[in-house]
């Protein structure tokens, strides 16, 4: 059974006690969190962020490069002034290279040049070392001309086995 069949009954329960309809569009804490799409990560409870407090931008690995479009919107249109970058232990991004994934996609569509060209054009942004990748992503953001001057940027790791966070930069 597809999971989506559970959405409506679950949502009805949520709506029955929902009382946050008054929240404003701009995040109340002026914070943007960039983190991985990993299913074990749930920034709201892990960091004490309430509904309406922050933007949470998620992608494979928690890449600031990929998140840049959303960060510019978050800062320029919705007033956020702080960015916290989280990468985590056991991340899938530590387990492959661009060549790996490109070869896999191509082998699943043998002889298909359209697929080959499309997948070759994507940098999947894998990384071989956790803390170094946090530092590199924070550096990318701090050096980016589109980041608002004076933005506080911090970098962190999250341990999926203990639930603990650690500041790296
Ligand atoms: Zn991950």
PDB file of C-alpha atoms and ligand atoms in Angstrom:
ATOM      1  CA  UNK A   1       0.000   0.000   0.000  1.00  0.00           C
ATOM      2  CA  UNK A   2       1.293   3.437  -0.907  1.00  0.00           C
ATOM      3  CA  UNK A   3       2.073   5.669   2.036  1.00  0.00           C
ATOM      4  CA  UNK A   4       0.035   8.513   0.551  1.00  0.00           C
ATOM      5  CA  UNK A   5      -3.146   6.699   1.460  1.00  0.00           C
ATOM      6  CA  UNK A   6      -2.376   7.487   5.103  1.00  0.00           C
ATOM      7  CA  UNK A   7      -2.101  11.244   4.529  1.00  0.00           C
ATOM      8  CA  UNK A   8      -5.749  12.253   4.769  1.00  0.00           C
ATOM      9  CA  UNK A   9      -6.621  10.404   8.001  1.00  0.00           C
ATOM     10  CA  UNK A  10      -3.346  11.530   9.608  1.00  0.00           C
ATOM     11  CA  UNK A  11      -3.936  15.114   8.520  1.00  0.00           C
ATOM     12  CA  UNK A  12      -7.464  15.082   9.925  1.00  0.00           C
ATOM     13  CA  UNK A  13      -5.978  14.308  13.340  1.00  0.00           C
ATOM     14  CA  UNK A  14      -3.445  17.130  12.899  1.00  0.00           C
ATOM     15  CA  UNK A  15      -6.081  19.630  11.877  1.00  0.00           C
ATOM     16  CA  UNK A  16      -8.279  18.749  14.851  1.00  0.00           C
ATOM     17  CA  UNK A  17      -5.751  20.339  17.247  1.00  0.00           C
ATOM     18  CA  UNK A  18      -4.100  22.843  14.858  1.00  0.00           C
ATOM     19  CA  UNK A  19      -3.826  26.342  16.328  1.00  0.00           C
ATOM     20  CA  UNK A  20      -0.905  27.903  14.439  1.00  0.00           C
ATOM     21  CA  UNK A  21      -2.820  29.537  11.607  1.00  0.00           C
ATOM     22  CA  UNK A  22      -1.822  33.008  12.848  1.00  0.00           C
ATOM     23  CA  UNK A  23       1.920  32.587  12.165  1.00  0.00           C
ATOM     24  CA  UNK A  24       3.607  35.163   9.902  1.00  0.00           C
ATOM     25  CA  UNK A  25       5.355  34.271   6.647  1.00  0.00           C
ATOM     26  CA  UNK A  26       8.876  35.514   7.639  1.00  0.00           C
ATOM     27  CA  UNK A  27      10.632  33.134  10.068  1.00  0.00           C
ATOM     28  CA  UNK A  28      10.313  34.532  13.611  1.00  0.00           C
ATOM     29  CA  UNK A  29      13.915  33.663  14.596  1.00  0.00           C
ATOM     30  CA  UNK A  30      15.413  34.968  11.312  1.00  0.00           C
ATOM     31  CA  UNK A  31      17.196  31.647  10.911  1.00  0.00           C
ATOM     32  CA  UNK A  32      17.883  29.382   7.942  1.00  0.00           C
ATOM     33  CA  UNK A  33      19.011  25.799   8.513  1.00  0.00           C
ATOM     34  CA  UNK A  34      20.591  23.868   5.633  1.00  0.00           C
ATOM     35  CA  UNK A  35      20.605  20.139   6.240  1.00  0.00           C
ATOM     36  CA  UNK A  36      20.427  16.713   4.611  1.00  0.00           C
ATOM     37  CA  UNK A  37      17.277  15.005   3.390  1.00  0.00           C
ATOM     38  CA  UNK A  38      18.236  11.950   5.483  1.00  0.00           C
ATOM     39  CA  UNK A  39      15.126  10.373   7.026  1.00  0.00           C
ATOM     40  CA  UNK A  40      16.780  10.268  10.471  1.00  0.00           C
ATOM     41  CA  UNK A  41      17.066  14.031  10.640  1.00  0.00           C
ATOM     42  CA  UNK A  42      14.304  16.151  12.089  1.00  0.00           C
ATOM     43  CA  UNK A  43      15.643  19.638  12.842  1.00  0.00           C
ATOM     44  CA  UNK A  44      12.578  20.910  14.692  1.00  0.00           C
ATOM     45  CA  UNK A  45      12.922  18.552  17.656  1.00  0.00           C
ATOM     46  CA  UNK A  46      16.709  18.077  17.405  1.00  0.00           C
ATOM     47  CA  UNK A  47      17.409  21.841  17.568  1.00  0.00           C
ATOM     48  CA  UNK A  48      14.350  23.146  19.402  1.00  0.00           C
ATOM     49  CA  UNK A  49      12.876  24.999  16.457  1.00  0.00           C
ATOM     50  CA  UNK A  50       9.171  25.725  16.607  1.00  0.00           C
ATOM     51  CA  UNK A  51       6.742  26.051  13.730  1.00  0.00           C
ATOM     52  CA  UNK A  52       7.203  29.486  12.167  1.00  0.00           C
ATOM     53  CA  UNK A  53      10.732  29.967  13.587  1.00  0.00           C
ATOM     54  CA  UNK A  54      13.053  29.099  10.697  1.00  0.00           C
ATOM     55  CA  UNK A  55      13.501  28.080   7.104  1.00  0.00           C
ATOM     56  CA  UNK A  56      14.802  24.538   6.783  1.00  0.00           C
ATOM     57  CA  UNK A  57      16.356  23.841   3.394  1.00  0.00           C
ATOM     58  CA  UNK A  58      16.983  20.169   2.771  1.00  0.00           C
ATOM     59  CA  UNK A  59      18.759  18.318  -0.011  1.00  0.00           C
ATOM     60  CA  UNK A  60      21.070  15.316  -0.395  1.00  0.00           C
ATOM     61  CA  UNK A  61      23.992  16.074   1.925  1.00  0.00           C
ATOM     62  CA  UNK A  62      22.869  19.518   3.114  1.00  0.00           C
ATOM     63  CA  UNK A  63      24.727  21.252   0.290  1.00  0.00           C
ATOM     64  CA  UNK A  64      24.924  25.063   0.481  1.00  0.00           C
ATOM     65  CA  UNK A  65      25.716  25.105  -3.231  1.00  0.00           C
ATOM     66  CA  UNK A  66      22.417  23.466  -4.057  1.00  0.00           C
ATOM     67  CA  UNK A  67      20.610  25.516  -1.388  1.00  0.00           C
ATOM     68  CA  UNK A  68      21.858  28.890  -2.660  1.00  0.00           C
ATOM     69  CA  UNK A  69      18.712  29.714  -4.638  1.00  0.00           C
ATOM     70  CA  UNK A  70      16.578  29.192  -1.525  1.00  0.00           C
ATOM     71  CA  UNK A  71      19.045  31.045   0.734  1.00  0.00           C
ATOM     72  CA  UNK A  72      18.872  34.171  -1.436  1.00  0.00           C
ATOM     73  CA  UNK A  73      15.062  34.085  -1.300  1.00  0.00           C
ATOM     74  CA  UNK A  74      15.172  33.437   2.458  1.00  0.00           C
ATOM     75  CA  UNK A  75      17.462  36.413   3.116  1.00  0.00           C
ATOM     76  CA  UNK A  76      16.294  38.995   0.606  1.00  0.00           C
ATOM     77  CA  UNK A  77      12.551  38.421   0.708  1.00  0.00           C
ATOM     78  CA  UNK A  78      11.909  36.884   4.112  1.00  0.00           C
ATOM     79  CA  UNK A  79      14.437  38.536   6.398  1.00  0.00           C
ATOM     80  CA  UNK A  80      16.632  35.698   7.642  1.00  0.00           C
ATOM     81  CA  UNK A  81      20.074  36.801   8.894  1.00  0.00           C
ATOM     82  CA  UNK A  82      21.691  33.612  10.178  1.00  0.00           C
ATOM     83  CA  UNK A  83      22.548  30.358   8.380  1.00  0.00           C
ATOM     84  CA  UNK A  84      23.386  27.096  10.166  1.00  0.00           C
ATOM     85  CA  UNK A  85      24.800  24.314   7.985  1.00  0.00           C
ATOM     86  CA  UNK A  86      24.397  20.708   9.177  1.00  0.00           C
ATOM     87  CA  UNK A  87      25.999  17.578   7.731  1.00  0.00           C
ATOM     88  CA  UNK A  88      25.741  14.238   9.544  1.00  0.00           C
ATOM     89  CA  UNK A  89      27.431  10.946  10.348  1.00  0.00           C
ATOM     90  CA  UNK A  90      26.442   7.999   8.196  1.00  0.00           C
ATOM     91  CA  UNK A  91      25.507  10.292   5.314  1.00  0.00           C
ATOM     92  CA  UNK A  92      24.903   8.637   1.957  1.00  0.00           C
ATOM     93  CA  UNK A  93      27.052  11.339   0.370  1.00  0.00           C
ATOM     94  CA  UNK A  94      30.122   9.726   1.978  1.00  0.00           C
ATOM     95  CA  UNK A  95      29.492   6.464   0.117  1.00  0.00           C
ATOM     96  CA  UNK A  96      29.806   7.250  -3.596  1.00  0.00           C
ATOM     97  CA  UNK A  97      31.484   9.389  -6.245  1.00  0.00           C
ATOM     98  CA  UNK A  98      30.044  11.186  -9.259  1.00  0.00           C
ATOM     99  CA  UNK A  99      31.496   8.468 -11.489  1.00  0.00           C
ATOM    100  CA  UNK A 100      29.800   5.733  -9.433  1.00  0.00           C
ATOM    101  CA  UNK A 101      26.359   7.225  -9.672  1.00  0.00           C
ATOM    102  CA  UNK A 102      26.694   8.292 -13.297  1.00  0.00           C
ATOM    103  CA  UNK A 103      27.790   4.772 -14.257  1.00  0.00           C
ATOM    104  CA  UNK A 104      24.880   3.262 -12.344  1.00  0.00           C
ATOM    105  CA  UNK A 105      22.312   5.483 -14.070  1.00  0.00           C
ATOM    106  CA  UNK A 106      23.877   4.793 -17.482  1.00  0.00           C
ATOM    107  CA  UNK A 107      24.000   1.030 -16.910  1.00  0.00           C
ATOM    108  CA  UNK A 108      20.283   1.095 -16.160  1.00  0.00           C
ATOM    109  CA  UNK A 109      19.614   2.710 -19.556  1.00  0.00           C
ATOM    110  CA  UNK A 110      22.161   1.014 -21.829  1.00  0.00           C
ATOM    111  CA  UNK A 111      22.946   2.906 -25.033  1.00  0.00           C
ATOM    112  CA  UNK A 112      20.636   5.775 -24.135  1.00  0.00           C
ATOM    113  CA  UNK A 113      22.621   8.909 -25.045  1.00  0.00           C
ATOM    114  CA  UNK A 114      19.971  11.291 -23.736  1.00  0.00           C
ATOM    115  CA  UNK A 115      20.192   9.739 -20.287  1.00  0.00           C
ATOM    116  CA  UNK A 116      24.006   9.621 -20.452  1.00  0.00           C
ATOM    117  CA  UNK A 117      24.266  13.298 -21.370  1.00  0.00           C
ATOM    118  CA  UNK A 118      21.733  14.335 -18.737  1.00  0.00           C
ATOM    119  CA  UNK A 119      23.423  12.471 -15.895  1.00  0.00           C
ATOM    120  CA  UNK A 120      26.907  13.602 -16.938  1.00  0.00           C
ATOM    121  CA  UNK A 121      25.757  17.204 -16.569  1.00  0.00           C
ATOM    122  CA  UNK A 122      24.920  16.796 -12.873  1.00  0.00           C
ATOM    123  CA  UNK A 123      27.445  17.236 -10.086  1.00  0.00           C
ATOM    124  CA  UNK A 124      25.890  15.153  -7.310  1.00  0.00           C
ATOM    125  CA  UNK A 125      28.165  16.883  -4.778  1.00  0.00           C
ATOM    126  CA  UNK A 126      29.300  13.803  -2.848  1.00  0.00           C
ATOM    127  CA  UNK A 127      31.981  14.285  -0.190  1.00  0.00           C
ATOM    128  CA  UNK A 128      34.636  11.941   1.242  1.00  0.00           C
ATOM    129  CA  UNK A 129      35.050  13.471   4.729  1.00  0.00           C
ATOM    130  CA  UNK A 130      32.391  14.818   7.067  1.00  0.00           C
ATOM    131  CA  UNK A 131      33.917  17.767   8.943  1.00  0.00           C
ATOM    132  CA  UNK A 132      35.883  18.906   5.889  1.00  0.00           C
ATOM    133  CA  UNK A 133      32.655  19.008   3.903  1.00  0.00           C
ATOM    134  CA  UNK A 134      30.998  21.198   6.545  1.00  0.00           C
ATOM    135  CA  UNK A 135      33.945  23.605   6.423  1.00  0.00           C
ATOM    136  CA  UNK A 136      33.896  23.660   2.617  1.00  0.00           C
ATOM    137  CA  UNK A 137      30.158  24.356   2.468  1.00  0.00           C
ATOM    138  CA  UNK A 138      30.413  27.165   5.045  1.00  0.00           C
ATOM    139  CA  UNK A 139      33.367  28.619   3.107  1.00  0.00           C
ATOM    140  CA  UNK A 140      31.411  28.453  -0.155  1.00  0.00           C
ATOM    141  CA  UNK A 141      28.585  30.408   1.437  1.00  0.00           C
ATOM    142  CA  UNK A 142      30.756  33.007   3.190  1.00  0.00           C
ATOM    143  CA  UNK A 143      32.637  33.715  -0.030  1.00  0.00           C
ATOM    144  CA  UNK A 144      29.517  33.893  -2.165  1.00  0.00           C
ATOM    145  CA  UNK A 145      28.761  37.438  -3.362  1.00  0.00           C
ATOM    146  CA  UNK A 146      25.016  36.834  -3.009  1.00  0.00           C
ATOM    147  CA  UNK A 147      25.152  36.202   0.741  1.00  0.00           C
ATOM    148  CA  UNK A 148      24.064  39.285   2.708  1.00  0.00           C
ATOM    149  CA  UNK A 149      26.954  41.043   4.381  1.00  0.00           C
ATOM    150  CA  UNK A 150      27.009  40.470   8.139  1.00  0.00           C
ATOM    151  CA  UNK A 151      25.273  37.077   7.954  1.00  0.00           C
ATOM    152  CA  UNK A 152      26.204  34.736  10.808  1.00  0.00           C
ATOM    153  CA  UNK A 153      27.166  31.393   9.244  1.00  0.00           C
ATOM    154  CA  UNK A 154      27.917  28.378  11.448  1.00  0.00           C
ATOM    155  CA  UNK A 155      28.734  24.764  10.521  1.00  0.00           C
ATOM    156  CA  UNK A 156      27.770  21.646  12.462  1.00  0.00           C
ATOM    157  CA  UNK A 157      27.678  17.877  12.443  1.00  0.00           C
ATOM    158  CA  UNK A 158      24.795  15.745  13.678  1.00  0.00           C
ATOM    159  CA  UNK A 159      25.453  12.213  14.920  1.00  0.00           C
ATOM    160  CA  UNK A 160      22.635   9.890  13.834  1.00  0.00           C
ATOM    161  CA  UNK A 161      23.646   7.257  16.401  1.00  0.00           C
ATOM    162  CA  UNK A 162      23.574   9.513  19.489  1.00  0.00           C
ATOM    163  CA  UNK A 163      21.396  12.421  18.375  1.00  0.00           C
ATOM    164  CA  UNK A 164      24.209  14.818  19.387  1.00  0.00           C
ATOM    165  CA  UNK A 165      25.253  17.927  17.478  1.00  0.00           C
ATOM    166  CA  UNK A 166      28.751  19.392  17.371  1.00  0.00           C
ATOM    167  CA  UNK A 167      29.869  22.793  16.089  1.00  0.00           C
ATOM    168  CA  UNK A 168      32.659  22.534  13.520  1.00  0.00           C
ATOM    169  CA  UNK A 169      32.998  26.134  12.438  1.00  0.00           C
TER     170      UNK A 169
HETATM  171 ZN1  LIG B   1      22.840  12.695   4.515  1.00  0.00          ZN
END
